[in-house]
Amino acid sequence: MTGRSLSVRLVHIALNILVLESSFQKLYFQLFVIFFFTKREMDRKAELSVEIRAVIVALHEEGYSTRKIASKCNVSQTAIMGALQRKRGEPKLLTGSVYSKKNFPQKK
């Protein structure tokens, strides 16, 4: 190859590289916009069964920590805390004390 044809070839290669870089930058920007600005939603996990929730509450009433309950039931500590919070919100139907005595003082 002569010097002139080599330099023309290098110019073509350089232009192709610039076009590829430009295309890559456009693609990268489009992907960035798609991933950054689209709303991502977390999938809901399977709900704990009634039996497992009963075991969680029973172990908690026996004095087990949430970490030990989680290891025994093979669920996350967050799931244990959620089950216990859910239990706290339920009325106590077995004892009949649906209302808090603090909110409804006894008449004298």
mmCIF file of C-alpha atoms in Angstrom:
data_model
loop_
_atom_site.group_PDB
_atom_site.id
_atom_site.type_symbol
_atom_site.label_atom_id
_atom_site.label_comp_id
_atom_site.label_asym_id
_atom_site.label_seq_id
_atom_site.Cartn_x
_atom_site.Cartn_y
_atom_site.Cartn_z
ATOM 1 C CA MET A 1 0.000 0.000 0.000
ATOM 2 C CA THR A 2 1.102 3.461 -0.697
ATOM 3 C CA GLY A 3 1.241 6.169 1.901
ATOM 4 C CA ARG A 4 -1.787 7.969 0.465
ATOM 5 C CA SER A 5 -4.029 4.885 0.323
ATOM 6 C CA LEU A 6 -2.958 3.974 3.856
ATOM 7 C CA SER A 7 -3.868 7.411 5.186
ATOM 8 C CA VAL A 8 -7.256 7.299 3.366
ATOM 9 C CA ARG A 9 -7.888 3.863 4.879
ATOM 10 C CA LEU A 10 -7.018 5.150 8.361
ATOM 11 C CA VAL A 11 -9.404 8.086 7.900
ATOM 12 C CA HIS A 12 -12.219 5.667 6.963
ATOM 13 C CA ILE A 13 -11.444 3.507 9.993
ATOM 14 C CA ALA A 14 -11.431 6.556 12.260
ATOM 15 C CA LEU A 15 -14.780 7.728 10.854
ATOM 16 C CA ASN A 16 -16.285 4.263 11.356
ATOM 17 C CA ILE A 17 -15.066 4.253 14.952
ATOM 18 C CA LEU A 18 -16.663 7.660 15.553
ATOM 19 C CA VAL A 19 -19.953 6.450 14.072
ATOM 20 C CA LEU A 20 -19.847 3.337 16.252
ATOM 21 C CA GLU A 21 -19.056 5.399 19.350
ATOM 22 C CA SER A 22 -21.930 7.734 18.549
ATOM 23 C CA SER A 23 -24.308 4.794 18.065
ATOM 24 C CA PHE A 24 -23.083 3.198 21.275
ATOM 25 C CA GLN A 25 -23.558 6.443 23.197
ATOM 26 C CA LYS A 26 -27.113 6.802 21.867
ATOM 27 C CA LEU A 27 -27.921 3.221 22.795
ATOM 28 C CA TYR A 28 -26.368 3.646 26.236
ATOM 29 C CA PHE A 29 -28.369 6.821 26.827
ATOM 30 C CA GLN A 30 -31.609 5.137 25.738
ATOM 31 C CA LEU A 31 -30.982 2.208 28.072
ATOM 32 C CA PHE A 32 -30.116 4.591 30.888
ATOM 33 C CA VAL A 33 -33.379 6.502 30.409
ATOM 34 C CA ILE A 34 -35.411 3.294 30.248
ATOM 35 C CA PHE A 35 -33.927 1.778 33.394
ATOM 36 C CA PHE A 36 -33.648 4.972 35.423
ATOM 37 C CA PHE A 37 -37.063 6.466 34.755
ATOM 38 C CA THR A 38 -39.295 3.403 34.584
ATOM 39 C CA LYS A 39 -41.151 2.515 37.752
ATOM 40 C CA ARG A 40 -39.989 -0.748 39.223
ATOM 41 C CA GLU A 41 -42.406 -2.692 41.367
ATOM 42 C CA MET A 42 -41.442 -5.359 43.821
ATOM 43 C CA ASP A 43 -43.205 -8.670 43.435
ATOM 44 C CA ARG A 44 -45.158 -9.777 46.448
ATOM 45 C CA LYS A 45 -43.825 -12.848 48.152
ATOM 46 C CA ALA A 46 -46.006 -15.776 49.125
ATOM 47 C CA GLU A 47 -48.046 -15.118 52.244
ATOM 48 C CA LEU A 48 -47.249 -17.053 55.404
ATOM 49 C CA SER A 49 -49.674 -19.857 56.119
ATOM 50 C CA VAL A 50 -51.991 -19.702 59.115
ATOM 51 C CA GLU A 51 -50.118 -22.579 60.749
ATOM 52 C CA ILE A 52 -46.733 -20.854 60.474
ATOM 53 C CA ARG A 53 -48.189 -17.611 61.825
ATOM 54 C CA ALA A 54 -49.642 -19.545 64.778
ATOM 55 C CA VAL A 55 -46.225 -21.101 65.453
ATOM 56 C CA ILE A 56 -44.591 -17.658 65.243
ATOM 57 C CA VAL A 57 -47.018 -16.158 67.748
ATOM 58 C CA ALA A 58 -46.680 -19.141 70.096
ATOM 59 C CA LEU A 59 -42.879 -19.018 70.049
ATOM 60 C CA HIS A 60 -42.947 -15.266 70.592
ATOM 61 C CA GLU A 61 -45.237 -15.654 73.597
ATOM 62 C CA GLU A 62 -42.797 -18.240 74.995
ATOM 63 C CA GLY A 63 -40.090 -15.582 74.865
ATOM 64 C CA TYR A 64 -38.124 -16.533 71.753
ATOM 65 C CA SER A 65 -36.410 -13.696 69.881
ATOM 66 C CA THR A 66 -37.412 -12.876 66.325
ATOM 67 C CA ARG A 67 -34.035 -14.146 65.118
ATOM 68 C CA LYS A 68 -34.499 -17.558 66.766
ATOM 69 C CA ILE A 69 -38.084 -17.803 65.518
ATOM 70 C CA ALA A 70 -36.872 -16.984 62.000
ATOM 71 C CA SER A 71 -34.267 -19.743 62.106
ATOM 72 C CA LYS A 72 -36.748 -22.289 63.499
ATOM 73 C CA CYS A 73 -39.489 -21.466 60.955
ATOM 74 C CA ASN A 74 -37.044 -20.994 58.055
ATOM 75 C CA VAL A 75 -38.402 -17.552 57.119
ATOM 76 C CA SER A 76 -36.851 -14.093 57.248
ATOM 77 C CA GLN A 77 -36.751 -12.010 60.398
ATOM 78 C CA THR A 78 -38.722 -9.328 58.551
ATOM 79 C CA ALA A 79 -41.507 -11.833 57.884
ATOM 80 C CA ILE A 80 -41.556 -12.711 61.583
ATOM 81 C CA MET A 81 -41.855 -9.065 62.589
ATOM 82 C CA GLY A 82 -44.613 -8.544 60.017
ATOM 83 C CA ALA A 83 -46.575 -11.532 61.317
ATOM 84 C CA LEU A 84 -46.251 -10.278 64.889
ATOM 85 C CA GLN A 85 -47.359 -6.770 63.910
ATOM 86 C CA ARG A 86 -50.296 -8.239 62.057
ATOM 87 C CA LYS A 87 -51.193 -10.237 65.162
ATOM 88 C CA ARG A 88 -51.031 -7.116 67.354
ATOM 89 C CA GLY A 89 -53.624 -5.434 65.152
ATOM 90 C CA GLU A 90 -56.202 -8.230 65.532
ATOM 91 C CA PRO A 91 -58.869 -8.001 68.239
ATOM 92 C CA LYS A 92 -58.562 -10.437 71.133
ATOM 93 C CA LEU A 93 -61.670 -12.516 70.511
ATOM 94 C CA LEU A 94 -60.783 -15.306 72.929
ATOM 95 C CA THR A 95 -60.628 -13.006 75.952
ATOM 96 C CA GLY A 96 -63.421 -10.739 74.806
ATOM 97 C CA SER A 97 -61.355 -7.576 75.338
ATOM 98 C CA VAL A 98 -61.847 -5.933 71.962
ATOM 99 C CA TYR A 99 -61.540 -2.388 73.262
ATOM 100 C CA SER A 100 -58.593 -0.977 75.133
ATOM 101 C CA LYS A 101 -59.344 -0.072 78.745
ATOM 102 C CA LYS A 102 -57.278 3.064 78.296
ATOM 103 C CA ASN A 103 -59.688 4.372 75.654
ATOM 104 C CA PHE A 104 -62.820 3.335 77.570
ATOM 105 C CA PRO A 105 -62.353 4.029 81.298
ATOM 106 C CA GLN A 106 -64.555 2.209 83.788
ATOM 107 C CA LYS A 107 -67.494 4.139 85.250
ATOM 108 C CA LYS A 108 -67.319 4.718 89.001
#
